Structure formats: structure tokens, C-alpha cells
Coordinates of C-alpha atoms and ligand atoms in Angstrom, one line a residue:
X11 CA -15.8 3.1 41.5
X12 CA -13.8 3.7 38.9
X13 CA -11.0 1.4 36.9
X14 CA -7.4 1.5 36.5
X15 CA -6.3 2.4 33.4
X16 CA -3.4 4.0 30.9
X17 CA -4.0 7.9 30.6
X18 CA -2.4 10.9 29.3
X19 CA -3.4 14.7 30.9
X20 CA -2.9 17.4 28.7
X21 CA -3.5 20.7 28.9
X22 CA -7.3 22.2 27.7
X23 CA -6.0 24.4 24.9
X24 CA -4.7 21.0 23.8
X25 CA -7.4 18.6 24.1
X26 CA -9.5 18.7 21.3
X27 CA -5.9 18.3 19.1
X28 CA -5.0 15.8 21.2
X29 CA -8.5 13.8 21.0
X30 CA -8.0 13.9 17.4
X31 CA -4.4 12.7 17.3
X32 CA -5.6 9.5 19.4
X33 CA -8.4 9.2 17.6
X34 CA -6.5 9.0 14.2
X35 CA -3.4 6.6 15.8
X36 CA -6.5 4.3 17.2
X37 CA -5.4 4.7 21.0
X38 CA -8.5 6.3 22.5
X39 CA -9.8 4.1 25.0
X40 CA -13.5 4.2 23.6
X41 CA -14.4 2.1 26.7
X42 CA -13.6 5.1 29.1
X43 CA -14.3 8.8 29.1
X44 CA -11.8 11.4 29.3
X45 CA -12.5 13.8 32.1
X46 CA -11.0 17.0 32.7
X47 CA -9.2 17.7 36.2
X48 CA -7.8 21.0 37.1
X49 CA -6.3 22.9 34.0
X50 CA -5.9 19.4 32.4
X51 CA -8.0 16.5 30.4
X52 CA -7.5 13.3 31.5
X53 CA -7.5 11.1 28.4
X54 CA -7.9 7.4 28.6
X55 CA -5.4 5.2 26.0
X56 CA -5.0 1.8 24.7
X57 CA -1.4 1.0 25.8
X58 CA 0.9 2.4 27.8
X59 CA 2.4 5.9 25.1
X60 CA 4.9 7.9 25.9
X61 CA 3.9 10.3 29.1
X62 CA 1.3 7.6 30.1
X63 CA 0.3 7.5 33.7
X64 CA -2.2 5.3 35.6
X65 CA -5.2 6.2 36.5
X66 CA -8.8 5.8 37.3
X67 CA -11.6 5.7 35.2
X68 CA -15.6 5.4 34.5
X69 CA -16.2 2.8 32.4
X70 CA -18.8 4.0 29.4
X71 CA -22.2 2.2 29.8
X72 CA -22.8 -0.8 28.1
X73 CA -25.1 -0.4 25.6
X74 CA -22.6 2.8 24.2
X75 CA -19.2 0.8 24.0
X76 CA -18.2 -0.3 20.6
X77 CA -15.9 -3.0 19.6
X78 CA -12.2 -2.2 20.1
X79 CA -10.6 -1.1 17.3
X80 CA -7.9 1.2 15.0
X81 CA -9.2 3.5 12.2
X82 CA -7.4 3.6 9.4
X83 CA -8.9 6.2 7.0
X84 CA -12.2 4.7 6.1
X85 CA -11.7 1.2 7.8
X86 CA -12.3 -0.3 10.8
X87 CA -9.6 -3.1 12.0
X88 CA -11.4 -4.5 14.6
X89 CA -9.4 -7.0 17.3
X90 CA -11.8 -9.7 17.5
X91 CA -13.9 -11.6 14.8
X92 CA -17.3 -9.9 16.2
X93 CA -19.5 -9.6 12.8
X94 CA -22.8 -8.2 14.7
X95 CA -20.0 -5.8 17.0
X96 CA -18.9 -4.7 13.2
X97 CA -22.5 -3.9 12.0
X98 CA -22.7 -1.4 15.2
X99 CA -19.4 0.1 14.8
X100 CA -20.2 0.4 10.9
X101 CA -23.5 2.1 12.0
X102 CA -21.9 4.5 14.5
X103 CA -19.9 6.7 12.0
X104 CA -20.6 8.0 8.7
X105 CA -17.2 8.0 7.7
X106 CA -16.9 4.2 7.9
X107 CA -17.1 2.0 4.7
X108 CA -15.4 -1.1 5.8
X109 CA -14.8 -3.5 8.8
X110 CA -11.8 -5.8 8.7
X111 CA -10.4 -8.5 10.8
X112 CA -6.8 -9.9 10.7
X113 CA -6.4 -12.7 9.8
X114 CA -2.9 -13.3 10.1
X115 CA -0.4 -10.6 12.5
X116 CA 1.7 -8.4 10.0
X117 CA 3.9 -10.9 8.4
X118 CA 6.8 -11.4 5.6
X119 CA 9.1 -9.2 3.7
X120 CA 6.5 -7.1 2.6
X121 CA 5.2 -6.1 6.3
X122 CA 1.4 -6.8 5.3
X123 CA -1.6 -8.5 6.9
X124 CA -4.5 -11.0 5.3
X125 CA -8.1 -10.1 6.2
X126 CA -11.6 -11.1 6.1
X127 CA -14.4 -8.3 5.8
X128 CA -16.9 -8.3 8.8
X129 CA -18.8 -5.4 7.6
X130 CA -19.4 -3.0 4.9
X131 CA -17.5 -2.7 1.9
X132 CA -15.3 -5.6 0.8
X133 CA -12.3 -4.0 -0.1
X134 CA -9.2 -3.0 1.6
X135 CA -8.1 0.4 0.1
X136 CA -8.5 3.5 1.7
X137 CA -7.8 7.0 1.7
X138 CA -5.8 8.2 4.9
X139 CA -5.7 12.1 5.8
X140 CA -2.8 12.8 8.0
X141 CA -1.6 16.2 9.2
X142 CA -3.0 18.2 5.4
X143 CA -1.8 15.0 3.6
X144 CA -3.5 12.6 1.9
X145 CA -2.6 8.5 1.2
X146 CA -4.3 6.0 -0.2
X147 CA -3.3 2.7 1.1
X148 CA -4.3 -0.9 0.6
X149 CA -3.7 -2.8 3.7
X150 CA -3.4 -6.3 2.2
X151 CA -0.8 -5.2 -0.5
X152 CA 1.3 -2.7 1.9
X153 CA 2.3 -2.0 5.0
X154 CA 0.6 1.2 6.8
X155 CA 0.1 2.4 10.1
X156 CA -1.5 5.8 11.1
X157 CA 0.0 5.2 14.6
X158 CA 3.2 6.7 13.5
X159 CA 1.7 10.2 12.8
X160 CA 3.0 11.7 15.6
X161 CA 6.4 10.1 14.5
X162 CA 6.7 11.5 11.2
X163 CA 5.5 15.4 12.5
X164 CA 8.4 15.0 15.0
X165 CA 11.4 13.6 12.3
X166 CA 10.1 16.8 9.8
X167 CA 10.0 19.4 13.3
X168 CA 13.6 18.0 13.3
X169 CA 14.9 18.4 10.2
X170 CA 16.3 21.9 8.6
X171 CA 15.6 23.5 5.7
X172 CA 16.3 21.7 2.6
X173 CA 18.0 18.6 3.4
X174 CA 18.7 15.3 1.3
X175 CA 16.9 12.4 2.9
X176 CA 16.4 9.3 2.4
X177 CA 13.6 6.6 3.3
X178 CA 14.9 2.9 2.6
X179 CA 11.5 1.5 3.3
X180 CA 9.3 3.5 2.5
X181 CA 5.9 1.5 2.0
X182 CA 3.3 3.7 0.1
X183 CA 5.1 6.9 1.5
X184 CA 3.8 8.6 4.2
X185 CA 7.8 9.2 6.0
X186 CA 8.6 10.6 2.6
X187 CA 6.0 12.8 1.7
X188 CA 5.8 14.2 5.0
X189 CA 9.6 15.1 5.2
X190 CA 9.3 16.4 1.6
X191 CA 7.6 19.4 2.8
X192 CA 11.4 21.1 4.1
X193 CA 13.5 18.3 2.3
X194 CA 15.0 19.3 -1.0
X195 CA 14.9 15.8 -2.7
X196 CA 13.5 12.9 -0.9
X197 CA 14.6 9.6 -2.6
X198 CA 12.0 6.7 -1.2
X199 CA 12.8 3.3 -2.2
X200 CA 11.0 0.1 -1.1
X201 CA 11.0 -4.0 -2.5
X202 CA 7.2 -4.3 -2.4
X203 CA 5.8 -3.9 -6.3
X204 CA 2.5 -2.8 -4.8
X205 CA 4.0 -0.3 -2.1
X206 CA 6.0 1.6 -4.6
X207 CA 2.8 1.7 -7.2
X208 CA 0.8 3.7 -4.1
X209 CA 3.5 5.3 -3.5
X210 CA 3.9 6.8 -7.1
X211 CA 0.3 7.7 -6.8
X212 CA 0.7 9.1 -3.6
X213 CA 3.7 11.7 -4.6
X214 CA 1.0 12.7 -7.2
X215 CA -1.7 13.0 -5.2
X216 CA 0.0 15.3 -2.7
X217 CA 2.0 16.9 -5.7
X218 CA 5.1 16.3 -3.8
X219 CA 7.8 17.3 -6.8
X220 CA 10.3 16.3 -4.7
X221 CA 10.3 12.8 -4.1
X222 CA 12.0 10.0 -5.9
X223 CA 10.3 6.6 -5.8
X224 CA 12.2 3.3 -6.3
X225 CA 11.6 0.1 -6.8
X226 CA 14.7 -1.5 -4.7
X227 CA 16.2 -3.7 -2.2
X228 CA 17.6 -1.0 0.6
X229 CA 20.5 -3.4 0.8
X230 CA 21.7 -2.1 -2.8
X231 CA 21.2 1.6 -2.4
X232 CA 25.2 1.9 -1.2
X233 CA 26.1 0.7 -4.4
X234 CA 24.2 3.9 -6.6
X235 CA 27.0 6.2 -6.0
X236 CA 24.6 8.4 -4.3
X237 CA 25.9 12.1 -2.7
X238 CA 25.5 11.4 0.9
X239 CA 22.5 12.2 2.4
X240 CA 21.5 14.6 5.5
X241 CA 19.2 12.2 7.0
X242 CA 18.2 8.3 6.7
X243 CA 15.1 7.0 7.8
X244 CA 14.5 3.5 8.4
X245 CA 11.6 2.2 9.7
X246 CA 11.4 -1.6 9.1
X247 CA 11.5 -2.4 13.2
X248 CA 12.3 -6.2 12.1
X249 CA 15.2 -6.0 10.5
X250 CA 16.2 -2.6 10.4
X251 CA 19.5 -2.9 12.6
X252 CA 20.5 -5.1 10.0
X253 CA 20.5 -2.7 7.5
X254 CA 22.1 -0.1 9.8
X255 CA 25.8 -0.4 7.8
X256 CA 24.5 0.5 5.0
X257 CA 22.2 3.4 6.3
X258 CA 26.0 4.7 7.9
X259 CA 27.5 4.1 4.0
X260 CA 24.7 6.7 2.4
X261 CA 24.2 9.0 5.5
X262 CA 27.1 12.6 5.6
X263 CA 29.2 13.4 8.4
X264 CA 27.2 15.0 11.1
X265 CA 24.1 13.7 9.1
X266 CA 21.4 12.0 11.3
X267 CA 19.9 8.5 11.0
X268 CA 16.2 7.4 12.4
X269 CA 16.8 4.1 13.0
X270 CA 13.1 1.9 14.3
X271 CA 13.5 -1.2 16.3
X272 CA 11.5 -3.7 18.2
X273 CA 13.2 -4.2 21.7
X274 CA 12.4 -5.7 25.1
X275 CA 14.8 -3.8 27.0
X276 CA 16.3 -0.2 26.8
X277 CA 19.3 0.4 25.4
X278 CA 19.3 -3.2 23.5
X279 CA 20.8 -1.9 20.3
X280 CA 23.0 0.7 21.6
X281 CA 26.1 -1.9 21.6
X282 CA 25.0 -2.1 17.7
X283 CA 25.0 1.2 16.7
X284 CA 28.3 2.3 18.3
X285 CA 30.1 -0.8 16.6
X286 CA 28.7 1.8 13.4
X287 CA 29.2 4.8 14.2
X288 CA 30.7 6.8 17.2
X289 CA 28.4 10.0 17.2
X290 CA 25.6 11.3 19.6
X291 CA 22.6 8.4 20.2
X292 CA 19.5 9.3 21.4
X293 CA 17.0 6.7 22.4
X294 CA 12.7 6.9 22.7
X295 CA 10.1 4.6 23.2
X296 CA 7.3 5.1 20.1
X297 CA 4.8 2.8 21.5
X298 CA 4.1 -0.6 22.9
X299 CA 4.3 -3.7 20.2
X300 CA 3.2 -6.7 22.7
X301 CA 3.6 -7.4 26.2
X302 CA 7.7 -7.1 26.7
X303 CA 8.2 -5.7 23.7
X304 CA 9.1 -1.8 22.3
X305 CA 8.5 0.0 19.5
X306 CA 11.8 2.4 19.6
X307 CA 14.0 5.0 17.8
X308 CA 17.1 6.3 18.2
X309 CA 18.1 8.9 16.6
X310 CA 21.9 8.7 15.4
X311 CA 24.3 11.7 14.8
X312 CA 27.0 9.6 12.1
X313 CA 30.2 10.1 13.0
X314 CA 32.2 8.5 10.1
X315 CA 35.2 6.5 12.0
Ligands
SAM150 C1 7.2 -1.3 8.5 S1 7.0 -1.0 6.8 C2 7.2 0.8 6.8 C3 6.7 1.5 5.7 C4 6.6 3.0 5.8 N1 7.9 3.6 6.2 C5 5.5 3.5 6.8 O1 5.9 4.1 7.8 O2 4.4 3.2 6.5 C6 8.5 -1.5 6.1 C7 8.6 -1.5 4.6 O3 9.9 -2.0 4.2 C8 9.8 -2.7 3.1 N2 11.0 -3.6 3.0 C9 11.3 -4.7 3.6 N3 12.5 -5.2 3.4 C10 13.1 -4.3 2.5 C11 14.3 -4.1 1.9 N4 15.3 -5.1 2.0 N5 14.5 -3.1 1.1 C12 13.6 -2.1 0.9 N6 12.3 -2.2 1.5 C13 12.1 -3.2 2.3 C14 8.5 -3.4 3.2 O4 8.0 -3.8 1.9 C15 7.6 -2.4 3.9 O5 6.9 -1.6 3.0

């Protein structure tokens, strides 16, 4: 008898992209195996992602389930403080140098976490390939998650040819760089010293020419005198609707804004936006945060009032 359980079919053409997708956002179910049914594979998740459906699975044997946890490049963040589970998961791939444990939930201005090493090596700097990108990342000094992947392929699918964007937190870059590929200039500004230092290093490493780093407070950028952009990103799911104002200030006419928010019911910032702006709004769910709670974007079409 199987067990209940999150899962997303897609079809076989797909799978093997699609295992590596979860695989690289950390929300393969390692405890379950994916099974294919029909013209589809069944593949077993960690929370409830968009498309998710329930369904029933075989549980792995025992002896072959390793620790939960969410790869990041080279690390391992494990969710429990398991040192001999760490040793095994360290042993299981290759590719692993380092096991970490959170300390703390992400916290502060800065969006980072503390964490003690259960395994490996002790150091919390990585190298991240995402989509033909690379970033290199230090997880106590910045914020980064490689669950967004998916996220930043879809803003870039969105965008045209050659637009002005801007990111107005923009951690070590991976929005920016990733856009940068059809943007035209990319201007990527963020308050963390030690978020815009990777991400200096990361417009070099991926020899993105087009991408401006700054050292700034988003809350300042209206004041630059900037040409308005085509589109805004702002993924800081905290505080972002805050911020919102001035996204609408730096954001064109018929531009579009990618505003991130943490919600607990649909539509909660809807009432919000329109206060801002009265163009089109449309709403997603990214990914489960904690029970009750919504990792969400809407997209905005600005209509200046
Ligand atoms: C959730 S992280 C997102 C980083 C990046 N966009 C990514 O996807 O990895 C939010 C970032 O906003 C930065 N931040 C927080 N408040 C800010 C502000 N007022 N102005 C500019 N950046 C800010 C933090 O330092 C952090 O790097």
C-alpha cells in the first residue's frame, strides 16, 4: 500500500528535464519514486507546486532514503541537525563538498541564514549552475535560492527583445543576469555590501556586459533621474509591497512590474496594487513558504494614473 503524497505528471519527453529541474530547486521527494503511468511520469514533490496533485506513492526502502534536503550547488542544507544522516548524504554524491544546518530561518535586512557545518567542507560558498549560468554564492553573507529557477526562465520567456530592466534587490544576481541575456541594460542594485561584491563577480563570471551593479537602498533609486524602465523586478517577498510606489515611479507606461509577496490568501495585495497603478494584474502562486502561507507574483501592467 502505497502513501499519499504531492505529485506532478508530466509528459515522458519531459521527464528527465523535469527530474532535473526538481532536483536543482530541491523538491524531489527522495523518500518516493516517481513512476510512470500512461504517456506520463508521476513525480513525487516536497510541497504542494504549482500543477501539484495528490497521489499515491511507494515509499523507498529504508536503508536507501537519505536525509531530506535542498541542494544548492555544492551544499547540502539539510532540515534536521542529523550529523551521521549528513556523513551518508555527503557519501552519496560526488558532487557534494559540504552539509549545512540552519541555524536560524532566513532573517534581517539582508535575507541570510546562520549555519553550523554537519559534514564536509566548512565553508559556505558555492558555485550554482542554473539554466548555462554560473553563480557563486555564499549563503551566510547573501541571500540565494535555486528554487526560483523556474521563476527567472519564465520573467526572461516574458520579456522582448532588448528592454531596460531593473532588479531592486538583486542579492548576488541571478534575476539580473538571467534577464540580461534579451535585456539591453540591466541595472541591479541591492543594500547588502557582500551581495553586491558576488554579484560584481558574478556579471564577470558570466561576462554579462550589460548589467549595472549598485550598492543602494531600492528606496533611493526614484531619486537617480533614471529613463523609465520596461520592467521592474522585485523579489524581496517581505517587504516588497512596500516598495511598490517606487517600483510604479521607475517603471514606463505599459512597462511591467514582477512584484513577490508572501500571502495567506489569494488576491491579498490586489487592493495594494490598484491603489498604484490601474493596469492589467495578474496573480500566480510560486511555491509554498509555511503552512498558510504563499510564495506569489503578480505581474503588473503600469498604468500611470
Ligand atoms: C529575497 S532576496 C532576493 C535576492 C535575489 N533577487 C535572488 O533572487 O536571489 C532580497 C534581497 O533584497 C535585499 N534588500 C533588502 N532590503 C533592500 C532595500 N531596501 N534596497 C535594496 N535591497 C534590499 C537583500 O539584501 C536581499 O539580497
Amino acid at each position: 500500500m502505497g502513501e499519499e503524497q504531492w505529485c506532478l505528471a508530466v509528459p515522458k519527453r519531459e521527464a528527465e528535464q523535469t527530474r532535473r529541474r526538481l532536483l536543482e530547486e530541491g523538491l524531489l521527494d527522495r523518500n518516493f519514486r516517481p513512476r510512470p503511468e500512461g504517456d506520463a511520469v508521476l513525480f513525487p514533490v516536497t510541497e504542494e507546486v504549482p500543477g501539484a496533485v495528490r497521489c499515491e506513492f511507494e515509499a523507498v526502502p529504508e536503508q536507501a532514503v537519505l536525509p531530506r534536503h535542498e541542494l544548492v550547488g555544492g551544499i547540502a542544507i539539510m532540515q534536521e541537525n542529523d550529523p551521521e544522516g549528513a556523513e551518508r548524504l555527503l557519501a552519496s554524491r560526488p558532487s557534494l563538498e559540504t552539509v549545512l544546518f540552519p541555524q536560524t530561518a532566513v532573517e534581517g535586512e539582508y535575507r541570510t541564514r546562520r549555519f553550523s557545518v554537519l559534514a564536509g567542507v566548512p565553508s559556505t560558498r558555492t558555485r550554482v549552475t542554473e539554466y548555462g549560468l554560473s553563480f557563486d554564492v555564499d549563503l551566510a553573507l547573501a541571500y540565494f535560492s535555486a528554487r526560483l529557477s523556474t521563476e527567472r526562465q519564465r520573467v526572461l520567456e516574458a520579456m522582448g527583445e532588448g528592454e531596460r530592466v531593473l532588479d531592486m534587490f538583486a542579492g548576488v544576481g541571478p534575476f539580473a543576469i538571467t534577464l540580461a541575456h534579451r535585456a539591453a541594460l540591466v541595472v541591479a542594485a541591492d543594500l547588502n555590501p557582500a551581495a553586491v561584491h558576488l554579484l560584481v563577480h558574478n556579471i564577470a563570471l558570466n561576462r554579462a556586459t550589460n548589467v549595472i551593479p549598485m550598492l543602494a537602498d531600492a528606496a533611493h533609486l526614484p531619486r537617480i533621474g533614471f529613463v523609465p524602465f520596461d520592467r521592474v523586478v522585485m523579489n524581496l517577498p517581505l517587504a516588497a509591497p512596500e516598495f511598490l510606489p517606487a517600483a510604479a515611479a521607475l517603471c514606463r507606461d505599459g512597462g511591467t512590474i514582477h512584484l513577490y509577496a508572501l500571502e495567506e490568501r489569494e488576491g491579498e495585495y490586489l487592493p495594494l496594487i490598484r491603489a498604484v497603478t490601474g493596469g492589467e494584474i495578474a496573480e500566480r502562486q510560486v511555491r509554498t513558504y509555511s503552512p498558510g502561507k504563499w510564495h506569489a507574483v503578480y505581474d503588473i501592467v503600469v498604468e500611470k494614473k
